[in-house]
């Protein structure tokens, strides 16, 4: 019997008929750093050992032990009734991809499409020691990695994503130092951004050269929204600058074959240059099939600081982020579903002809396990429900959104926040590693069933 408190599933009539439903994870966040297959250290192994880098001193050494529990985890995915599973391939395991062979086979045997991401932030430490992403050669090494994975899996995997959120890899990894490898140089951040994009282009080229049948190629970007805090020219300018650094710096070269002139100018003012060489933009802008949108929240921007100054001490224009005044998730991220609709419509308008797929959306809340073991995570269900409705609304208004992957299948290592932040549809008890479906998992399954059944 369905408990009275159980949230009602949605019927999303505006989603396209062949909409892909899925759940997502990433290698370092769930697998555990086991080296039975010759896995080599990654920048996250190193970074997580840096005192103070990760909440509670957590590391991905064990994570969810997915490496050993993979068949049972695939059974969890199946229990949700989804079409697809988005996972990432650990580059440090490139010498022996047998784990991913088994994973792909297990998924296919259970009727689940494998969506493989080639890079979700776990750069081999040896490549970081050779200069990391700010070193141009890393882009070529990434293309080699893509080719190795593709040769092994292309017969069974239809959809390959090159990069997950290059803004995070580049900016958080090399400019602000919040993520691995923890460097703090804006120039290194921009060098990394360009070489990640170059790596994407080189990887596409390498995979296409090896194709024995057509595949679908995706790149997943951070896609928030940057809105002015007020209708002042200065705030519009700040929001436009934030959008430039967060989204257009990546999507313009990918789709328009050029870096946005305003961003290039702003960077030059700070003495930062993008290390573009002849031919790079042609490589970066070759066609791909779908844009992966990872959406969590929208942000507001002001062009003045608290004292009303329009420029900072270095003379650069102020771009001050101000969280929208809405309820927040446990990440302290504003809950802004209408911004999701705004984003999907804006991408449709500014980057026409590019189908969209939501490759991540979800929320962390401080889940409470009831005495009977159940987890009534109504806040998560409400978040997912509002954001799925926002996707459906965007579709009704003309956006071409092909699928939705919930972040995440199960609670996992949330980067610099360690295990403290829980995004899963399945709860993980980190003492026993037992998985328990939260109410949101049941709700997600029922919503998928209802929406399919309404066709
Ligand atoms: C995204 C990451 C993903 C996860 C979510 C919460 O930026 O791609 O790995 O950590 O945020």
Tab-separated table of C-alpha atoms and ligand atoms in Angstrom:
chain	number	residue	atom	x	y	z
A	1	UNK	CA	0.000	0.000	0.000
A	2	UNK	CA	1.255	3.477	-0.806
A	3	UNK	CA	1.741	5.463	2.424
A	4	UNK	CA	-0.431	8.573	2.657
A	5	UNK	CA	2.636	10.803	2.796
A	6	UNK	CA	3.922	9.550	-0.535
A	7	UNK	CA	4.175	12.426	-3.060
A	8	UNK	CA	2.014	11.996	-6.150
A	9	UNK	CA	3.828	11.200	-9.394
A	10	UNK	CA	3.696	13.643	-12.278
A	11	UNK	CA	2.380	13.065	-15.774
A	12	UNK	CA	4.508	15.170	-18.078
A	13	UNK	CA	2.487	15.349	-21.241
A	14	UNK	CA	4.700	17.862	-23.047
A	15	UNK	CA	7.825	15.741	-23.147
A	16	UNK	CA	8.603	14.212	-26.535
A	17	UNK	CA	7.507	10.632	-27.144
A	18	UNK	CA	11.008	9.153	-27.355
A	19	UNK	CA	12.324	11.090	-24.336
A	20	UNK	CA	15.270	9.340	-22.654
A	21	UNK	CA	14.992	8.904	-18.892
A	22	UNK	CA	18.153	8.218	-16.978
A	23	UNK	CA	20.287	8.508	-13.887
A	24	UNK	CA	23.894	9.682	-13.714
A	25	UNK	CA	27.070	9.056	-11.705
A	26	UNK	CA	30.824	9.604	-12.159
A	27	UNK	CA	33.759	7.249	-11.669
A	28	UNK	CA	35.689	8.875	-8.832
A	29	UNK	CA	32.499	9.660	-6.939
A	30	UNK	CA	31.279	6.055	-6.696
A	31	UNK	CA	33.803	3.416	-7.726
A	32	UNK	CA	36.423	3.412	-4.996
A	33	UNK	CA	40.077	3.821	-5.886
A	34	UNK	CA	40.751	0.083	-6.073
A	35	UNK	CA	43.741	-0.744	-8.234
A	36	UNK	CA	43.051	-4.411	-9.009
A	37	UNK	CA	43.030	-3.526	-12.686
A	38	UNK	CA	46.200	-1.461	-12.533
A	39	UNK	CA	44.405	1.829	-11.883
A	40	UNK	CA	46.953	4.624	-11.474
A	41	UNK	CA	46.532	7.614	-9.129
A	42	UNK	CA	44.404	10.554	-10.226
A	43	UNK	CA	44.512	14.214	-9.262
A	44	UNK	CA	41.586	13.559	-6.923
A	45	UNK	CA	43.551	10.910	-5.000
A	46	UNK	CA	46.251	13.496	-4.448
A	47	UNK	CA	43.947	16.437	-3.786
A	48	UNK	CA	41.799	14.550	-1.295
A	49	UNK	CA	44.944	13.952	0.746
A	50	UNK	CA	45.730	17.664	0.904
A	51	UNK	CA	44.909	18.830	4.444
A	52	UNK	CA	41.800	21.011	4.461
A	53	UNK	CA	40.893	20.417	0.806
A	54	UNK	CA	37.859	18.179	1.428
A	55	UNK	CA	35.210	18.456	4.127
A	56	UNK	CA	35.863	16.018	6.945
A	57	UNK	CA	39.081	14.814	5.284
A	58	UNK	CA	37.035	12.430	3.107
A	59	UNK	CA	38.596	10.664	0.107
A	60	UNK	CA	37.247	8.560	-2.756
A	61	UNK	CA	39.270	5.534	-1.614
A	62	UNK	CA	36.150	3.472	-0.921
A	63	UNK	CA	33.354	5.807	-2.070
A	64	UNK	CA	30.311	3.558	-2.725
A	65	UNK	CA	32.526	0.581	-3.582
A	66	UNK	CA	30.662	0.462	-6.876
A	67	UNK	CA	33.681	-1.229	-8.476
A	68	UNK	CA	32.841	-4.377	-6.487
A	69	UNK	CA	29.065	-3.915	-6.298
A	70	UNK	CA	28.412	-3.039	-9.918
A	71	UNK	CA	25.907	-5.818	-10.796
A	72	UNK	CA	23.784	-4.989	-7.734
A	73	UNK	CA	23.925	-1.293	-8.634
A	74	UNK	CA	22.769	-2.054	-12.167
A	75	UNK	CA	19.822	-3.860	-10.572
A	76	UNK	CA	19.015	-0.621	-8.713
A	77	UNK	CA	19.108	1.301	-11.987
A	78	UNK	CA	16.781	-1.249	-13.534
A	79	UNK	CA	14.398	-0.959	-10.611
A	80	UNK	CA	13.901	2.727	-11.490
A	81	UNK	CA	12.610	1.819	-14.949
A	82	UNK	CA	14.946	4.270	-16.679
A	83	UNK	CA	16.087	3.944	-20.289
A	84	UNK	CA	19.722	4.917	-19.807
A	85	UNK	CA	22.612	5.193	-17.371
A	86	UNK	CA	25.215	7.957	-17.658
A	87	UNK	CA	28.537	6.949	-16.086
A	88	UNK	CA	32.121	8.048	-16.599
A	89	UNK	CA	35.212	6.106	-17.536
A	90	UNK	CA	38.125	6.646	-15.153
A	91	UNK	CA	41.075	7.705	-17.299
A	92	UNK	CA	43.372	6.178	-14.602
A	93	UNK	CA	41.892	2.777	-15.532
A	94	UNK	CA	42.737	3.157	-19.222
A	95	UNK	CA	45.315	0.360	-19.170
A	96	UNK	CA	42.598	-2.222	-18.514
A	97	UNK	CA	39.031	-1.316	-19.382
A	98	UNK	CA	37.549	-4.667	-18.410
A	99	UNK	CA	35.459	-3.134	-15.619
A	100	UNK	CA	33.639	-0.975	-18.193
A	101	UNK	CA	33.277	-3.939	-20.519
A	102	UNK	CA	31.462	-5.771	-17.741
A	103	UNK	CA	29.415	-2.701	-16.819
A	104	UNK	CA	28.275	-2.161	-20.413
A	105	UNK	CA	27.370	-5.833	-20.810
A	106	UNK	CA	25.449	-5.824	-17.542
A	107	UNK	CA	23.519	-2.705	-18.576
A	108	UNK	CA	22.648	-4.095	-21.993
A	109	UNK	CA	21.577	-7.411	-20.487
A	110	UNK	CA	19.149	-5.385	-18.340
A	111	UNK	CA	17.825	-3.315	-21.233
A	112	UNK	CA	19.570	-0.091	-20.131
A	113	UNK	CA	21.430	2.084	-22.672
A	114	UNK	CA	24.996	2.903	-21.586
A	115	UNK	CA	25.943	6.587	-21.964
A	116	UNK	CA	29.699	6.858	-21.439
A	117	UNK	CA	31.465	10.078	-20.422
A	118	UNK	CA	35.169	10.085	-21.257
A	119	UNK	CA	36.258	12.644	-18.679
A	120	UNK	CA	34.570	13.526	-15.419
A	121	UNK	CA	37.539	15.209	-13.719
A	122	UNK	CA	39.842	12.332	-12.725
A	123	UNK	CA	43.007	13.225	-14.640
A	124	UNK	CA	45.864	10.759	-14.090
A	125	UNK	CA	48.283	12.370	-11.648
A	126	UNK	CA	51.194	11.622	-14.016
A	127	UNK	CA	49.621	13.950	-16.597
A	128	UNK	CA	49.186	16.655	-13.978
A	129	UNK	CA	52.857	16.224	-13.092
A	130	UNK	CA	53.618	16.838	-16.768
A	131	UNK	CA	51.700	20.140	-16.633
A	132	UNK	CA	48.037	19.095	-16.482
A	133	UNK	CA	45.366	20.771	-18.591
A	134	UNK	CA	47.295	24.057	-18.895
A	135	UNK	CA	49.787	22.002	-20.924
A	136	UNK	CA	48.642	21.689	-24.552
A	137	UNK	CA	49.914	18.126	-24.801
A	138	UNK	CA	47.207	16.944	-22.372
A	139	UNK	CA	44.595	17.606	-25.094
A	140	UNK	CA	46.414	15.125	-27.372
A	141	UNK	CA	46.708	12.590	-24.559
A	142	UNK	CA	42.948	12.947	-24.028
A	143	UNK	CA	42.305	12.146	-27.676
A	144	UNK	CA	44.423	8.996	-27.247
A	145	UNK	CA	42.324	8.063	-24.216
A	146	UNK	CA	39.123	8.674	-26.186
A	147	UNK	CA	40.374	6.446	-28.998
A	148	UNK	CA	41.293	3.633	-26.602
A	149	UNK	CA	37.892	3.688	-24.913
A	150	UNK	CA	36.026	4.068	-28.186
A	151	UNK	CA	37.766	1.112	-29.831
A	152	UNK	CA	36.827	-1.058	-26.910
A	153	UNK	CA	33.214	0.025	-26.420
A	154	UNK	CA	31.912	1.480	-29.680
A	155	UNK	CA	30.286	-1.784	-30.689
A	156	UNK	CA	27.953	-1.622	-27.653
A	157	UNK	CA	27.817	2.045	-26.619
A	158	UNK	CA	25.852	4.463	-28.822
A	159	UNK	CA	26.372	7.717	-26.940
A	160	UNK	CA	29.729	9.162	-25.938
A	161	UNK	CA	30.163	12.386	-23.982
A	162	UNK	CA	33.619	13.899	-24.279
A	163	UNK	CA	33.826	16.194	-21.238
A	164	UNK	CA	31.761	16.834	-18.168
A	165	UNK	CA	31.663	20.508	-17.153
A	166	UNK	CA	34.984	21.827	-18.456
A	167	UNK	CA	34.321	25.059	-16.510
A	168	UNK	CA	34.731	23.093	-13.274
A	169	UNK	CA	37.855	21.257	-14.481
A	170	UNK	CA	39.442	24.485	-15.685
A	171	UNK	CA	38.251	27.207	-13.352
A	172	UNK	CA	37.712	25.368	-10.065
A	173	UNK	CA	40.734	23.148	-10.693
A	174	UNK	CA	43.294	25.687	-11.884
A	175	UNK	CA	42.067	29.223	-11.117
A	176	UNK	CA	40.296	29.077	-7.741
A	177	UNK	CA	41.837	25.827	-6.475
A	178	UNK	CA	38.608	24.531	-4.938
A	179	UNK	CA	38.837	21.312	-6.961
A	180	UNK	CA	41.771	19.095	-7.918
A	181	UNK	CA	44.538	19.782	-8.673
A	182	UNK	CA	44.031	22.892	-6.537
A	183	UNK	CA	46.073	25.415	-8.495
A	184	UNK	CA	45.291	29.122	-8.160
A	185	UNK	CA	46.195	30.964	-11.335
A	186	UNK	CA	43.569	32.569	-13.594
A	187	UNK	CA	45.932	32.248	-16.585
A	188	UNK	CA	46.311	28.519	-15.866
A	189	UNK	CA	42.503	28.302	-15.652
A	190	UNK	CA	42.106	29.827	-19.108
A	191	UNK	CA	44.907	27.697	-20.555
A	192	UNK	CA	43.132	24.647	-19.133
A	193	UNK	CA	39.769	25.753	-20.569
A	194	UNK	CA	41.214	26.092	-24.065
A	195	UNK	CA	43.037	22.764	-23.914
A	196	UNK	CA	39.936	20.990	-22.611
A	197	UNK	CA	37.978	22.318	-25.591
A	198	UNK	CA	40.812	21.369	-27.911
A	199	UNK	CA	40.829	17.914	-26.324
A	200	UNK	CA	37.080	17.662	-26.997
A	201	UNK	CA	37.671	18.468	-30.687
A	202	UNK	CA	40.609	16.093	-31.012
A	203	UNK	CA	38.654	13.338	-29.242
A	204	UNK	CA	35.698	13.762	-31.606
A	205	UNK	CA	38.048	13.580	-34.562
A	206	UNK	CA	39.747	10.458	-33.190
A	207	UNK	CA	36.452	8.691	-32.486
A	208	UNK	CA	34.947	9.573	-35.863
A	209	UNK	CA	38.039	8.176	-37.588
A	210	UNK	CA	37.478	4.832	-35.836
A	211	UNK	CA	33.710	4.593	-36.267
A	212	UNK	CA	32.320	1.356	-37.634
A	213	UNK	CA	28.755	2.692	-37.246
A	214	UNK	CA	27.199	6.070	-36.373
A	215	UNK	CA	27.331	7.281	-32.774
A	216	UNK	CA	25.860	10.188	-30.844
A	217	UNK	CA	28.368	12.698	-29.472
A	218	UNK	CA	27.650	14.969	-26.535
A	219	UNK	CA	29.524	17.505	-24.417
A	220	UNK	CA	28.091	18.413	-21.006
A	221	UNK	CA	28.484	21.984	-19.779
A	222	UNK	CA	27.641	23.875	-16.610
A	223	UNK	CA	24.479	25.631	-17.654
A	224	UNK	CA	23.165	27.924	-14.961
A	225	UNK	CA	21.556	31.262	-15.646
A	226	UNK	CA	23.029	34.671	-14.910
A	227	UNK	CA	20.335	37.292	-14.350
A	228	UNK	CA	20.771	40.938	-13.384
A	229	UNK	CA	19.818	41.572	-9.753
A	230	UNK	CA	17.977	44.726	-10.835
A	231	UNK	CA	17.082	46.369	-14.097
A	232	UNK	CA	20.137	48.645	-14.086
A	233	UNK	CA	22.530	48.759	-17.041
A	234	UNK	CA	25.407	48.013	-14.701
A	235	UNK	CA	23.711	44.841	-13.412
A	236	UNK	CA	22.869	43.688	-16.941
A	237	UNK	CA	26.564	44.164	-17.741
A	238	UNK	CA	27.639	42.105	-14.736
A	239	UNK	CA	25.230	39.285	-15.610
A	240	UNK	CA	26.472	39.297	-19.200
A	241	UNK	CA	30.086	39.070	-17.999
A	242	UNK	CA	29.267	36.173	-15.672
A	243	UNK	CA	27.476	34.383	-18.503
A	244	UNK	CA	30.544	35.018	-20.654
A	245	UNK	CA	32.965	33.384	-18.239
A	246	UNK	CA	30.613	30.559	-17.272
A	247	UNK	CA	28.931	29.554	-20.514
A	248	UNK	CA	29.758	31.558	-23.655
A	249	UNK	CA	33.520	31.019	-23.219
A	250	UNK	CA	32.776	27.321	-23.834
A	251	UNK	CA	29.700	27.238	-26.027
A	252	UNK	CA	30.647	30.004	-28.496
A	253	UNK	CA	33.846	28.321	-29.717
A	254	UNK	CA	32.028	24.963	-29.777
A	255	UNK	CA	29.110	26.263	-31.829
A	256	UNK	CA	30.250	29.502	-33.441
A	257	UNK	CA	33.959	28.734	-33.892
A	258	UNK	CA	35.068	31.878	-32.029
A	259	UNK	CA	35.673	32.981	-28.456
A	260	UNK	CA	33.283	35.765	-27.382
A	261	UNK	CA	34.978	39.113	-28.093
A	262	UNK	CA	33.778	40.740	-24.858
A	263	UNK	CA	35.267	37.908	-22.758
A	264	UNK	CA	38.555	38.040	-24.680
A	265	UNK	CA	38.679	41.800	-24.022
A	266	UNK	CA	37.940	41.424	-20.304
A	267	UNK	CA	40.596	38.732	-19.967
A	268	UNK	CA	43.154	40.841	-21.858
A	269	UNK	CA	42.480	43.670	-19.446
A	270	UNK	CA	43.576	41.317	-16.654
A	271	UNK	CA	46.650	40.309	-18.653
A	272	UNK	CA	45.183	36.885	-19.499
A	273	UNK	CA	45.307	35.468	-23.022
A	274	UNK	CA	43.693	32.382	-24.539
A	275	UNK	CA	46.439	30.182	-26.036
A	276	UNK	CA	44.752	29.653	-29.422
A	277	UNK	CA	46.839	28.333	-32.312
A	278	UNK	CA	45.955	28.197	-35.993
A	279	UNK	CA	43.377	25.515	-36.673
A	280	UNK	CA	42.283	25.094	-33.031
A	281	UNK	CA	38.900	26.724	-33.485
A	282	UNK	CA	38.112	24.552	-36.513
A	283	UNK	CA	38.823	21.483	-34.393
A	284	UNK	CA	36.805	22.781	-31.462
A	285	UNK	CA	33.793	23.758	-33.556
A	286	UNK	CA	33.310	20.518	-35.452
A	287	UNK	CA	29.733	19.257	-35.162
A	288	UNK	CA	28.443	17.267	-32.226
A	289	UNK	CA	24.954	15.894	-31.753
A	290	UNK	CA	23.566	17.139	-28.457
A	291	UNK	CA	24.448	19.628	-25.776
A	292	UNK	CA	24.407	18.114	-22.297
A	293	UNK	CA	22.939	20.639	-19.863
A	294	UNK	CA	23.867	20.238	-16.210
A	295	UNK	CA	21.523	22.523	-14.295
A	296	UNK	CA	21.315	23.031	-10.528
A	297	UNK	CA	20.417	26.691	-9.940
A	298	UNK	CA	20.284	30.155	-11.432
A	299	UNK	CA	22.309	33.064	-10.108
A	300	UNK	CA	21.838	36.825	-9.899
A	301	UNK	CA	24.550	39.426	-10.473
A	302	UNK	CA	25.169	43.007	-9.443
A	303	UNK	CA	27.622	45.368	-11.117
A	304	UNK	CA	28.397	47.135	-7.851
A	305	UNK	CA	29.960	45.944	-4.603
A	306	UNK	CA	28.327	46.439	-1.190
A	307	UNK	CA	29.779	49.958	-1.019
A	308	UNK	CA	28.387	50.857	-4.441
A	309	UNK	CA	31.727	50.748	-6.298
A	310	UNK	CA	31.560	49.698	-9.932
A	311	UNK	CA	35.223	48.642	-10.159
A	312	UNK	CA	37.462	46.656	-7.835
A	313	UNK	CA	40.929	47.625	-6.598
A	314	UNK	CA	42.570	46.262	-9.754
A	315	UNK	CA	40.260	48.382	-11.920
A	316	UNK	CA	38.201	45.426	-13.148
A	317	UNK	CA	34.398	45.829	-13.333
A	318	UNK	CA	32.562	44.359	-10.349
A	319	UNK	CA	30.679	41.107	-11.036
A	320	UNK	CA	29.049	40.217	-7.721
A	321	UNK	CA	27.056	36.999	-7.436
A	322	UNK	CA	23.951	37.199	-5.261
A	323	UNK	CA	21.947	34.027	-4.672
A	324	UNK	CA	18.289	34.424	-5.608
A	325	UNK	CA	16.102	34.879	-2.568
A	326	UNK	CA	14.429	31.471	-2.600
A	327	UNK	CA	14.587	28.343	-0.433
A	328	UNK	CA	17.960	26.565	-0.702
A	329	UNK	CA	19.220	22.997	-0.948
A	330	UNK	CA	21.799	21.557	1.466
A	331	UNK	CA	24.477	22.840	-0.935
A	332	UNK	CA	23.105	26.306	-0.168
A	333	UNK	CA	22.057	26.534	-3.812
A	334	UNK	CA	18.887	28.502	-4.580
A	335	UNK	CA	15.915	26.477	-5.850
A	336	UNK	CA	15.033	28.192	-9.130
A	337	UNK	CA	13.016	25.903	-11.443
A	338	UNK	CA	11.682	28.738	-13.617
A	339	UNK	CA	15.286	29.592	-14.462
A	340	UNK	CA	15.592	26.093	-15.915
A	341	UNK	CA	12.859	26.863	-18.430
A	342	UNK	CA	14.526	30.210	-19.126
A	343	UNK	CA	17.856	28.474	-19.744
A	344	UNK	CA	16.492	25.823	-22.121
A	345	UNK	CA	14.638	28.451	-24.152
A	346	UNK	CA	17.661	30.740	-24.253
A	347	UNK	CA	19.927	27.903	-25.499
A	348	UNK	CA	17.324	27.109	-28.152
A	349	UNK	CA	17.323	30.760	-29.236
A	350	UNK	CA	21.057	31.518	-29.111
A	351	UNK	CA	22.427	28.190	-30.330
A	352	UNK	CA	19.788	27.022	-32.816
A	353	UNK	CA	19.814	23.566	-34.305
A	354	UNK	CA	21.467	22.012	-31.255
A	355	UNK	CA	19.315	19.398	-29.502
A	356	UNK	CA	19.558	19.494	-25.714
A	357	UNK	CA	19.674	16.741	-23.122
A	358	UNK	CA	19.641	17.329	-19.388
A	359	UNK	CA	22.671	15.295	-18.345
A	360	UNK	CA	22.437	16.371	-14.673
A	361	UNK	CA	19.798	17.832	-12.412
A	362	UNK	CA	19.115	17.003	-8.791
A	363	UNK	CA	19.542	18.196	-5.237
A	364	UNK	CA	21.270	17.477	-1.944
A	365	UNK	CA	19.201	17.618	1.218
A	366	UNK	CA	19.911	16.472	4.755
A	367	UNK	CA	18.040	13.207	4.494
A	368	UNK	CA	16.720	11.635	7.662
A	369	UNK	CA	16.476	7.871	7.964
A	370	UNK	CA	13.271	7.055	9.870
A	371	UNK	CA	13.319	4.376	12.593
A	372	UNK	CA	11.759	1.915	10.120
A	373	UNK	CA	14.625	2.614	7.688
A	374	UNK	CA	12.583	4.634	5.193
A	375	UNK	CA	13.712	8.016	3.882
A	376	UNK	CA	10.980	10.573	3.279
A	377	UNK	CA	12.942	13.015	1.164
A	378	UNK	CA	9.999	15.161	0.123
A	379	UNK	CA	12.241	18.175	-0.512
A	380	UNK	CA	14.144	16.244	-3.167
A	381	UNK	CA	10.926	15.009	-4.756
A	382	UNK	CA	9.608	18.563	-4.835
A	383	UNK	CA	12.851	19.778	-6.403
A	384	UNK	CA	12.784	17.079	-9.085
A	385	UNK	CA	9.099	17.566	-9.712
A	386	UNK	CA	9.441	21.331	-10.192
A	387	UNK	CA	12.472	20.936	-12.455
A	388	UNK	CA	10.888	18.230	-14.594
A	389	UNK	CA	7.822	20.426	-14.971
A	390	UNK	CA	10.190	23.230	-16.032
A	391	UNK	CA	11.685	20.973	-18.724
A	392	UNK	CA	8.222	20.031	-19.946
A	393	UNK	CA	7.280	23.700	-20.101
A	394	UNK	CA	10.392	24.495	-22.131
A	395	UNK	CA	9.447	21.671	-24.524
A	396	UNK	CA	5.906	23.046	-24.815
A	397	UNK	CA	7.441	26.415	-25.731
A	398	UNK	CA	9.712	25.025	-28.441
A	399	UNK	CA	12.895	23.715	-26.794
A	400	UNK	CA	14.212	20.454	-28.252
A	401	UNK	CA	15.061	18.516	-25.075
A	402	UNK	CA	15.702	14.823	-25.714
A	403	UNK	CA	16.210	13.435	-22.223
A	404	UNK	CA	16.692	13.923	-18.494
A	405	UNK	CA	19.288	12.286	-16.257
A	406	UNK	CA	18.809	12.660	-12.538
A	407	UNK	CA	21.922	13.385	-10.480
A	408	UNK	CA	22.400	10.990	-8.896
A	409	UNK	CA	21.671	7.282	-8.755
A	410	UNK	CA	23.076	7.069	-5.249
A	411	UNK	CA	24.668	9.213	-2.545
A	412	UNK	CA	28.363	9.603	-3.337
A	413	UNK	CA	31.605	11.542	-2.896
A	414	UNK	CA	30.542	15.129	-3.560
A	415	UNK	CA	34.008	16.488	-4.427
A	416	UNK	CA	35.207	19.137	-1.958
A	417	UNK	CA	32.111	18.474	0.184
A	418	UNK	CA	33.025	14.822	0.670
A	419	UNK	CA	30.217	12.494	1.782
A	420	UNK	CA	28.383	15.188	3.709
A	421	UNK	CA	26.134	16.154	0.798
A	422	UNK	CA	23.717	13.512	-0.425
A	423	UNK	CA	22.293	13.726	-3.966
A	424	UNK	CA	21.144	10.122	-4.384
A	425	UNK	CA	17.809	8.579	-5.228
A	426	UNK	CA	19.274	5.706	-3.212
A	427	UNK	CA	20.651	6.349	0.256
A	428	UNK	CA	24.085	4.908	1.014
A	429	UNK	CA	24.978	3.939	4.568
A	430	UNK	CA	28.701	4.640	4.540
A	431	UNK	CA	29.356	2.194	7.412
A	432	UNK	CA	27.752	-0.812	5.760
A	433	UNK	CA	27.560	0.512	2.163
A	434	UNK	CA	23.941	-0.680	2.096
A	435	UNK	CA	21.744	1.063	-0.469
A	436	UNK	CA	18.136	1.994	0.355
A	437	UNK	CA	15.681	3.607	-2.054
A	438	UNK	CA	14.491	7.004	-0.849
A	439	UNK	CA	10.881	8.035	-1.450
A	440	UNK	CA	12.152	10.100	-4.368
A	441	UNK	CA	13.333	6.900	-6.083
A	442	UNK	CA	9.807	5.474	-5.967
A	443	UNK	CA	8.406	8.797	-7.132
A	444	UNK	CA	10.863	8.969	-10.028
A	445	UNK	CA	9.933	5.455	-11.186
A	446	UNK	CA	6.211	6.215	-10.968
A	447	UNK	CA	6.607	9.500	-12.816
A	448	UNK	CA	8.468	7.777	-15.644
A	449	UNK	CA	5.797	5.054	-15.813
A	450	UNK	CA	2.922	7.549	-15.775
A	451	UNK	CA	4.490	9.775	-18.407
A	452	UNK	CA	5.204	6.801	-20.683
A	453	UNK	CA	1.710	5.455	-20.097
A	454	UNK	CA	0.129	8.771	-21.117
A	455	UNK	CA	1.357	8.316	-24.711
B	1	LIG	C1	28.165	18.690	-10.900
B	1	LIG	C2	29.089	17.525	-11.163
B	1	LIG	C3	28.653	16.237	-10.509
B	1	LIG	C4	28.041	16.466	-9.148
B	1	LIG	C5	27.017	17.569	-9.180
B	1	LIG	C6	26.341	17.833	-7.857
B	1	LIG	O1	28.877	19.876	-11.032
B	1	LIG	O2	29.222	17.278	-12.535
B	1	LIG	O3	29.749	15.373	-10.478
B	1	LIG	O4	29.016	16.661	-8.204
B	1	LIG	O5	27.590	18.749	-9.644
